[in-house]
Short mmCIF file of C-alpha atoms and ligand atoms in Angstrom, two decimals:
data_model
loop_
_atom_site.label_atom_id
_atom_site.label_comp_id
_atom_site.label_asym_id
_atom_site.label_seq_id
_atom_site.Cartn_x
_atom_site.Cartn_y
_atom_site.Cartn_z
CA MET A 1 0.09 0.10 0.13
CA ASN A 2 1.50 3.44 -1.07
CA VAL A 3 -0.92 5.96 -0.11
CA ASP A 4 -2.50 6.83 3.10
CA MET A 5 -5.64 4.76 3.02
CA PRO A 6 -9.13 6.19 4.31
CA ASP A 7 -9.11 5.65 8.01
CA ALA A 8 -5.67 4.21 8.42
CA SER A 9 -5.37 6.14 11.87
CA PRO A 10 -7.66 6.41 14.54
CA MET A 11 -6.16 9.90 14.83
CA ARG A 12 -8.40 12.30 12.59
CA PRO A 13 -5.66 14.81 10.32
CA ASN A 14 -5.70 18.14 11.01
CA LEU A 15 -4.56 20.99 8.58
CA PHE A 16 -0.74 20.60 9.51
CA SER A 17 -0.62 16.98 9.81
CA ALA A 18 1.73 15.34 6.94
CA PHE A 19 0.38 13.38 4.15
CA ARG A 20 2.12 10.74 2.26
CA VAL A 21 0.91 9.79 -1.26
CA ARG A 22 3.37 7.15 -3.12
CA ASP A 23 7.08 8.56 -2.57
CA LEU A 24 5.56 12.55 -1.76
CA ARG A 25 5.15 13.89 1.68
CA LEU A 26 3.14 16.91 1.95
CA SER A 27 3.92 18.81 5.31
CA ASN A 28 0.43 19.96 5.29
CA ARG A 29 -3.03 19.37 3.77
CA ILE A 30 -3.58 22.48 2.20
CA VAL A 31 -3.48 22.53 -1.51
CA LEU A 32 -3.40 25.55 -4.39
CA SER A 33 -6.68 24.61 -6.15
CA PRO A 34 -5.61 24.97 -9.89
CA MET A 35 -6.89 28.32 -11.42
CA CYS A 36 -6.13 29.65 -15.05
CA GLN A 37 -4.20 33.00 -15.10
CA TYR A 38 -5.05 32.81 -18.51
CA SER A 39 -1.49 35.00 -18.83
CA ALA A 40 0.34 32.71 -21.14
CA VAL A 41 1.83 33.40 -24.08
CA ASP A 42 2.09 30.41 -26.71
CA GLY A 43 1.68 28.31 -23.63
CA LEU A 44 4.49 29.54 -22.14
CA PRO A 45 4.64 30.79 -18.69
CA ASN A 46 6.03 34.56 -17.72
CA ALA A 47 6.89 36.88 -15.06
CA TRP A 48 3.28 36.61 -13.99
CA HIS A 49 3.30 32.96 -13.47
CA GLN A 50 6.54 33.36 -11.45
CA ALA A 51 5.33 35.98 -9.29
CA HIS A 52 1.94 34.83 -8.68
CA TYR A 53 2.85 30.98 -7.84
CA GLY A 54 6.00 32.04 -5.77
CA ALA A 55 3.91 34.12 -3.45
CA ARG A 56 1.83 30.97 -3.32
CA MET A 57 5.01 29.19 -2.65
CA ILE A 58 6.22 31.37 0.35
CA GLY A 59 2.74 31.35 1.47
CA GLY A 60 3.43 27.85 2.87
CA VAL A 61 0.90 25.53 0.88
CA GLY A 62 1.36 21.87 1.43
CA LEU A 63 1.12 21.32 -2.43
CA LEU A 64 0.83 23.79 -5.35
CA MET A 65 -1.14 22.72 -8.18
CA LEU A 66 -0.40 24.67 -11.19
CA GLU A 67 -3.42 25.73 -13.35
CA SER A 68 -5.20 23.90 -16.30
CA THR A 69 -2.07 23.16 -18.78
CA ALA A 70 -3.16 22.11 -22.27
CA VAL A 71 -2.12 18.81 -23.47
CA SER A 72 -1.97 20.29 -27.12
CA ALA A 73 -2.33 23.80 -28.69
CA VAL A 74 -6.21 22.62 -29.63
CA GLY A 75 -6.39 21.53 -26.41
CA ARG A 76 -6.30 24.87 -24.81
CA ILE A 77 -9.34 27.23 -23.54
CA THR A 78 -7.93 30.34 -24.56
CA HIS A 79 -4.68 31.68 -25.98
CA GLY A 80 -3.62 32.62 -22.39
CA CYS A 81 -3.53 29.09 -20.98
CA LEU A 82 -0.05 27.35 -20.07
CA GLY A 83 0.87 24.34 -22.15
CA LEU A 84 2.97 21.20 -21.84
CA TRP A 85 2.83 19.75 -25.63
CA ASN A 86 6.38 20.54 -26.38
CA ASP A 87 9.85 20.25 -24.73
CA GLU A 88 10.20 24.38 -24.83
CA HIS A 89 6.90 24.25 -22.25
CA ALA A 90 8.64 21.71 -20.28
CA LYS A 91 11.92 23.71 -20.06
CA ALA A 92 10.14 26.79 -19.27
CA LEU A 93 7.84 25.00 -16.60
CA GLY A 94 10.95 23.37 -15.02
CA ARG A 95 12.04 26.85 -14.04
CA LEU A 96 8.85 27.27 -11.92
CA VAL A 97 9.54 23.82 -10.48
CA GLY A 98 13.02 24.77 -9.54
CA THR A 99 11.53 27.97 -7.92
CA ALA A 100 8.97 25.55 -5.95
CA HIS A 101 11.61 22.97 -5.14
CA GLU A 102 14.03 25.52 -3.74
CA LEU A 103 11.30 26.66 -1.36
CA SER A 104 10.68 23.37 -0.14
CA VAL A 105 7.00 23.23 -1.86
CA PRO A 106 5.91 20.26 -3.70
CA ILE A 107 4.14 21.26 -7.03
CA GLY A 108 1.96 19.63 -9.55
CA VAL A 109 0.46 20.16 -12.85
CA GLN A 110 -3.11 19.89 -13.76
CA LEU A 111 -2.97 18.44 -17.54
CA ASN A 112 -6.35 19.28 -19.71
CA HIS A 113 -7.85 19.09 -23.02
CA ALA A 114 -10.57 21.78 -23.24
CA GLY A 115 -12.72 19.97 -25.92
CA ARG A 116 -15.92 22.03 -26.60
CA LYS A 117 -15.06 24.71 -24.25
CA GLY A 118 -11.79 25.64 -25.97
CA SER A 119 -11.34 28.77 -28.56
CA VAL A 120 -12.78 31.37 -26.21
CA GLN A 121 -11.41 34.81 -25.27
CA VAL A 122 -10.16 34.89 -21.94
CA PRO A 123 -12.89 35.63 -19.31
CA TRP A 124 -12.24 39.51 -18.67
CA ARG A 125 -12.82 39.63 -22.29
CA GLY A 126 -16.19 37.87 -22.37
CA GLY A 127 -15.41 34.17 -22.68
CA LYS A 128 -17.26 33.75 -25.48
CA ALA A 129 -15.93 32.19 -29.00
CA LEU A 130 -13.01 33.25 -30.79
CA GLN A 131 -13.97 35.28 -33.93
CA ALA A 132 -11.97 35.22 -37.28
CA CYS A 133 -10.22 37.77 -36.36
CA ASP A 134 -8.94 36.33 -33.07
CA ASP A 135 -6.81 33.31 -34.58
CA PRO A 136 -9.88 30.58 -33.38
CA TRP A 137 -9.03 26.83 -33.82
CA PRO A 138 -11.37 24.35 -34.53
CA VAL A 139 -12.76 22.61 -31.44
CA VAL A 140 -13.86 18.64 -30.95
CA ALA A 141 -16.23 17.12 -28.42
CA PRO A 142 -17.65 13.46 -27.90
CA SER A 143 -20.65 14.57 -29.84
CA ALA A 144 -21.26 17.75 -32.01
CA LEU A 145 -23.11 19.71 -29.26
CA GLU A 146 -22.22 23.25 -28.13
CA GLN A 147 -21.45 23.76 -24.64
CA SER A 148 -23.95 26.57 -24.79
CA GLU A 149 -24.73 29.61 -26.76
CA GLY A 150 -21.94 32.08 -27.49
CA PHE A 151 -19.81 28.66 -27.50
CA PRO A 152 -17.91 27.24 -30.66
CA MET A 153 -19.75 24.29 -32.22
CA PRO A 154 -17.77 21.13 -31.96
CA ARG A 155 -16.73 18.63 -34.37
CA GLU A 156 -17.71 15.08 -33.07
CA ILE A 157 -13.94 13.54 -32.71
CA THR A 158 -12.78 10.64 -34.51
CA ARG A 159 -11.40 7.25 -33.19
CA ASP A 160 -8.33 8.18 -34.50
CA GLY A 161 -8.91 11.70 -32.73
CA ILE A 162 -9.44 9.83 -29.33
CA ALA A 163 -6.14 7.71 -29.67
CA ALA A 164 -4.26 11.11 -30.40
CA VAL A 165 -5.87 12.94 -27.18
CA VAL A 166 -4.88 9.78 -24.96
CA ASP A 167 -0.95 9.72 -26.77
CA GLN A 168 -0.95 13.66 -25.69
CA PHE A 169 -2.12 12.96 -21.94
CA ALA A 170 0.77 10.48 -22.09
CA ALA A 171 3.45 12.67 -23.70
CA ALA A 172 2.52 15.55 -21.56
CA ALA A 173 2.94 13.56 -18.55
CA ALA A 174 6.38 12.29 -19.44
CA ARG A 175 7.39 16.17 -19.89
CA ALA A 176 5.84 16.94 -16.37
CA VAL A 177 8.24 14.35 -15.04
CA GLN A 178 10.93 15.84 -16.83
CA ALA A 179 10.39 19.08 -15.93
CA GLY A 180 10.60 17.77 -12.05
CA PHE A 181 6.97 18.05 -10.94
CA ASP A 182 5.93 16.05 -8.02
CA VAL A 183 2.22 15.47 -9.38
CA VAL A 184 0.70 14.94 -12.39
CA GLU A 185 -3.45 15.66 -12.17
CA LEU A 186 -5.47 14.77 -14.66
CA HIS A 187 -8.40 17.10 -15.53
CA VAL A 188 -11.79 15.35 -15.59
CA ALA A 189 -14.12 18.04 -14.49
CA HIS A 190 -15.69 21.36 -15.31
CA GLY A 191 -16.80 20.47 -18.63
CA TYR A 192 -13.56 19.98 -20.42
CA LEU A 193 -13.20 17.17 -22.97
CA LEU A 194 -12.52 14.27 -20.44
CA HIS A 195 -15.80 15.13 -18.61
CA GLN A 196 -17.63 15.79 -22.00
CA PHE A 197 -17.18 12.00 -22.46
CA ILE A 198 -18.44 10.56 -19.07
CA SER A 199 -21.44 12.97 -19.03
CA PRO A 200 -24.59 11.67 -20.71
CA LEU A 201 -25.58 15.23 -21.26
CA SER A 202 -22.95 15.71 -23.73
CA ASN A 203 -21.65 12.65 -24.81
CA ARG A 204 -24.41 10.93 -27.58
CA ARG A 205 -21.79 8.80 -29.14
CA GLU A 206 -23.09 5.15 -30.58
CA ASP A 207 -19.58 3.55 -30.59
CA ALA A 208 -17.40 1.98 -28.21
CA TYR A 209 -16.92 5.53 -26.65
CA GLY A 210 -20.20 6.69 -25.69
CA GLY A 211 -23.62 4.87 -24.31
CA ASP A 212 -23.42 3.00 -21.17
CA PHE A 213 -21.05 3.92 -17.99
CA GLU A 214 -18.21 1.40 -19.62
CA GLY A 215 -18.44 3.39 -22.81
CA ARG A 216 -18.61 7.01 -21.42
CA VAL A 217 -15.42 6.14 -19.20
CA ARG A 218 -13.37 4.59 -21.60
CA ILE A 219 -11.28 7.50 -22.81
CA VAL A 220 -10.68 8.34 -19.44
CA LEU A 221 -9.35 4.87 -18.38
CA GLU A 222 -7.60 4.66 -21.23
CA THR A 223 -5.65 8.03 -20.25
CA VAL A 224 -5.08 6.88 -17.24
CA GLU A 225 -3.37 3.59 -18.25
CA ALA A 226 -1.31 5.83 -20.60
CA VAL A 227 -0.26 8.19 -18.14
CA ARG A 228 0.36 5.81 -15.46
CA SER A 229 2.53 3.92 -17.67
CA VAL A 230 5.38 7.12 -18.05
CA LEU A 231 5.13 7.87 -14.58
CA PRO A 232 7.68 6.37 -12.07
CA ALA A 233 6.32 4.00 -9.60
CA GLY A 234 6.61 6.47 -6.53
CA PHE A 235 5.03 9.33 -8.61
CA PRO A 236 1.62 10.10 -7.60
CA LEU A 237 -1.38 10.71 -10.06
CA PHE A 238 -4.41 12.76 -9.09
CA VAL A 239 -7.48 12.88 -10.97
CA ARG A 240 -10.05 16.08 -10.69
CA LEU A 241 -13.30 14.69 -11.11
CA SER A 242 -16.90 16.40 -11.35
CA CYS A 243 -18.58 14.11 -9.11
CA SER A 244 -22.10 15.59 -10.26
CA ASP A 245 -23.51 17.55 -13.20
CA GLY A 246 -26.21 18.87 -10.80
CA ALA A 247 -29.19 17.36 -13.31
CA SER A 248 -30.98 14.34 -12.63
CA ASP A 249 -29.97 12.94 -16.32
CA GLY A 250 -26.49 13.97 -15.85
CA TRP A 251 -23.69 12.15 -14.30
CA GLY A 252 -23.97 11.90 -10.90
CA VAL A 253 -22.04 10.39 -7.56
CA ASP A 254 -22.77 6.73 -7.93
CA GLU A 255 -20.99 7.05 -11.48
CA ALA A 256 -18.11 8.75 -9.67
CA VAL A 257 -17.42 6.47 -7.09
CA ARG A 258 -17.91 3.06 -9.82
CA LEU A 259 -15.13 5.34 -11.96
CA ALA A 260 -12.99 6.03 -8.83
CA VAL A 261 -13.05 2.26 -7.85
CA ALA A 262 -11.90 1.58 -11.65
CA MET A 263 -9.15 4.32 -11.54
CA ARG A 264 -7.56 3.30 -8.34
CA GLU A 265 -7.34 -0.10 -10.08
CA ARG A 266 -5.29 1.43 -12.20
CA GLY A 267 -3.13 3.48 -10.29
CA VAL A 268 -4.68 6.67 -9.50
CA ASP A 269 -3.74 7.92 -6.03
CA LEU A 270 -6.18 10.52 -5.37
CA VAL A 271 -9.70 11.93 -6.23
CA ASP A 272 -9.89 15.78 -6.21
CA CYS A 273 -14.14 16.00 -5.90
CA THR A 274 -15.42 18.76 -7.43
CA SER A 275 -18.71 19.31 -9.55
CA GLY A 276 -20.49 20.94 -12.40
CA GLY A 277 -19.44 22.48 -15.39
CA ILE A 278 -21.14 20.71 -18.41
CA ALA A 279 -23.82 23.24 -19.01
CA ALA A 280 -23.75 26.80 -18.26
CA ALA A 281 -27.43 26.96 -17.39
CA LEU A 282 -26.51 24.04 -14.33
CA THR A 283 -25.11 25.98 -11.34
CA ARG A 284 -23.29 24.34 -8.64
CA THR A 285 -24.68 23.65 -5.35
CA PRO A 286 -23.82 26.76 -3.16
CA GLY A 287 -22.79 26.45 0.56
CA VAL A 288 -19.67 25.68 2.52
CA ALA A 289 -17.72 22.90 1.62
CA PHE A 290 -20.11 22.05 -1.05
CA ASN A 291 -18.18 18.89 -2.82
CA ALA A 292 -17.49 16.99 0.58
CA GLU A 293 -20.37 14.71 0.71
CA ALA A 294 -19.15 13.61 -2.62
CA ALA A 295 -15.70 13.38 -1.42
CA SER A 296 -16.54 11.44 1.78
CA ARG A 297 -18.61 8.75 -1.01
CA VAL A 298 -15.70 8.55 -3.11
CA ARG A 299 -13.42 8.16 -0.25
CA THR A 300 -15.18 5.46 1.67
CA GLU A 301 -17.15 3.52 -1.13
CA GLY A 302 -14.30 4.19 -3.73
CA GLY A 303 -11.57 3.04 -1.24
CA ILE A 304 -9.41 5.80 -2.25
CA SER A 305 -7.83 9.04 -0.90
CA THR A 306 -9.79 12.28 -1.74
CA GLY A 307 -9.29 15.82 -1.82
CA THR A 308 -12.54 18.05 -2.05
CA VAL A 309 -12.80 21.87 -3.37
CA GLY A 310 -15.16 24.15 -3.39
CA GLY A 311 -16.64 26.79 -0.63
CA ILE A 312 -14.21 26.65 1.78
CA VAL A 313 -13.09 29.79 3.19
CA GLY A 314 -12.33 30.28 6.93
CA ILE A 315 -9.51 28.59 8.75
CA ASP A 316 -12.15 26.89 11.29
CA GLN A 317 -14.27 25.83 8.13
CA ALA A 318 -11.20 24.10 6.65
CA GLN A 319 -10.16 22.51 10.03
CA ALA A 320 -13.91 21.02 10.24
CA VAL A 321 -14.03 19.70 6.61
CA LEU A 322 -10.69 17.77 7.42
CA ALA A 323 -11.74 16.76 10.86
CA SER A 324 -14.94 15.20 9.64
CA GLY A 325 -12.86 12.64 7.53
CA GLN A 326 -14.65 13.45 4.60
CA ALA A 327 -11.48 13.99 2.70
CA ASP A 328 -7.90 13.65 3.23
CA ILE A 329 -6.51 16.96 1.52
CA LEU A 330 -8.18 20.38 0.82
CA PHE A 331 -7.85 22.32 -2.30
CA LEU A 332 -8.44 25.86 -1.84
CA GLY A 333 -9.30 28.27 -4.76
CA ARG A 334 -10.52 31.77 -4.20
CA ALA A 335 -9.50 32.00 -0.57
CA LEU A 336 -5.87 31.52 -1.76
CA LEU A 337 -6.33 33.81 -4.99
CA SER A 338 -7.42 36.87 -2.52
CA ASP A 339 -4.97 35.73 0.11
CA PRO A 340 -1.53 33.94 -0.58
CA PHE A 341 -0.43 33.96 2.96
CA TRP A 342 -3.83 32.17 4.16
CA THR A 343 -1.75 29.26 5.29
CA LEU A 344 0.37 31.28 6.90
CA ARG A 345 -2.30 33.21 9.08
CA ALA A 346 -3.69 29.55 9.64
CA ARG A 347 -0.45 28.32 11.31
CA ARG A 348 -0.28 31.37 13.53
CA MET A 349 -3.95 30.94 14.61
CA LEU A 350 -3.49 27.07 15.21
CA ASN A 351 -0.02 27.67 16.57
CA ALA A 352 1.26 24.99 14.18
CA GLY A 353 4.54 26.53 13.60
CA ASP A 354 6.73 29.40 12.62
CA VAL A 355 5.81 31.70 9.56
CA PRO A 356 9.25 32.09 7.54
CA ALA A 357 11.59 34.25 9.22
CA GLN A 358 11.75 37.44 7.00
CA TYR A 359 7.91 37.54 7.94
CA LEU A 360 8.18 37.05 11.63
CA ARG A 361 7.00 40.72 12.06
CA ALA A 362 3.90 40.45 9.68
CA THR A 363 0.72 41.14 11.09
CA PHE A 364 -1.24 38.00 9.59
C1 FMN B 1 -9.84 32.25 -11.31
C2 FMN B 1 -10.28 31.00 -11.42
C3 FMN B 1 -9.55 29.92 -12.10
C4 FMN B 1 -9.99 28.48 -12.18
N1 FMN B 1 -9.39 27.57 -13.27
C5 FMN B 1 -9.17 26.35 -12.64
C6 FMN B 1 -8.55 25.33 -13.70
O1 FMN B 1 -7.69 26.03 -14.18
N2 FMN B 1 -8.88 24.01 -13.44
C7 FMN B 1 -9.89 23.80 -12.29
O2 FMN B 1 -9.90 22.49 -12.13
N3 FMN B 1 -10.30 24.54 -11.77
C8 FMN B 1 -10.23 25.85 -11.81
N4 FMN B 1 -11.00 26.74 -11.32
C9 FMN B 1 -11.77 26.01 -10.12
C10 FMN B 1 -11.29 26.39 -8.90
O3 FMN B 1 -9.97 25.44 -8.82
C11 FMN B 1 -11.80 25.60 -7.56
O4 FMN B 1 -12.31 24.30 -7.91
C12 FMN B 1 -12.94 26.58 -7.58
O5 FMN B 1 -12.99 27.99 -7.43
C13 FMN B 1 -13.99 26.19 -6.22
O6 FMN B 1 -13.17 26.35 -4.88
P1 FMN B 1 -13.07 27.51 -4.12
O7 FMN B 1 -14.79 27.99 -3.38
O8 FMN B 1 -12.27 27.26 -3.07
O9 FMN B 1 -12.64 28.73 -4.92
C14 FMN B 1 -10.83 27.90 -11.34
C15 FMN B 1 -11.44 29.00 -10.35
C16 FMN B 1 -11.20 30.32 -10.52
C17 FMN B 1 -11.58 31.39 -9.52
#
């Protein structure tokens, strides 16, 4: 057994207890949730990424998960997305990894293909389909169904196209290892290509990659197998999974549990449980820690470690979610976007150790 399994210890973890997954040790349970910065050029990081991620490294997160990073140029959401589809990307991201390691912070990368949610403007320019003058690209999806009005109409991806996407995920994962990353996370959530396959709302295929549960999850399991085969034995593999589409005829938590079991059997170490994203009209359940219940079911019924994300803002809230045993680690998004030093404040508040010496006089 190479992961901390559910309930391995009678002691409930707290925010600052260590977490082991394969050969990686996180010194605390707070993870920077992947958040697109839409600031790359040709898929390459720049000063923004160094500074933005650098602040969260100094801020003491247990693991820093880089934003959605495209496995191919046409797998990007926007022109501003990071990429890992060539060696130049690996080299540039390797510099960010070097900074993280110099500061003793583990760093992961979230690999993604946007499918029908790609070829759009960055959110602050409207987030809608790129026009002819904006250098758009043709998008693919399991079926020729658009995300919603204002998004590009996708072409149904061919069998060869599916095989190519699986290979691109594996090639990007191999580059992630080469760049020195500590974790790879596959994005099977928020309405992007792999989620488009598992959801019956977006997958109407009649071939082996659609239809029943086995058909819809096939590409995900093939991707997991291909990616796992290029990762060293001690290297952790996470999957960010939308556990519900929020619609009675959509993907749901029962299927998420089944998929988690199949992924665990193929070498996935942790499911980062989230929800929603397949259709603009479907909103996520609001409230505190709104994906914790799904994480709990995946953890107990799927027999796999989980992370949860969504609606965790306060230090007490975060501590309570962890103490409840619903998830092993917490991904914080907007809380860490507005406050890179959230973890340092928590460390002070919970008497869980010192802040960096340079910041001893700070008024967290
Ligand atoms: C600016 C921004 C960018 C995001 N980009 C990504 C992303 O690249 N990948 C992803 O899985 N989720 C992304 N998300 C979702 C967050 O990771 C997180 O799941 C969501 O914000 C809910 O968590 P929170 O309530 O802690 O913010 C993004 C969210 C924000 C606010």
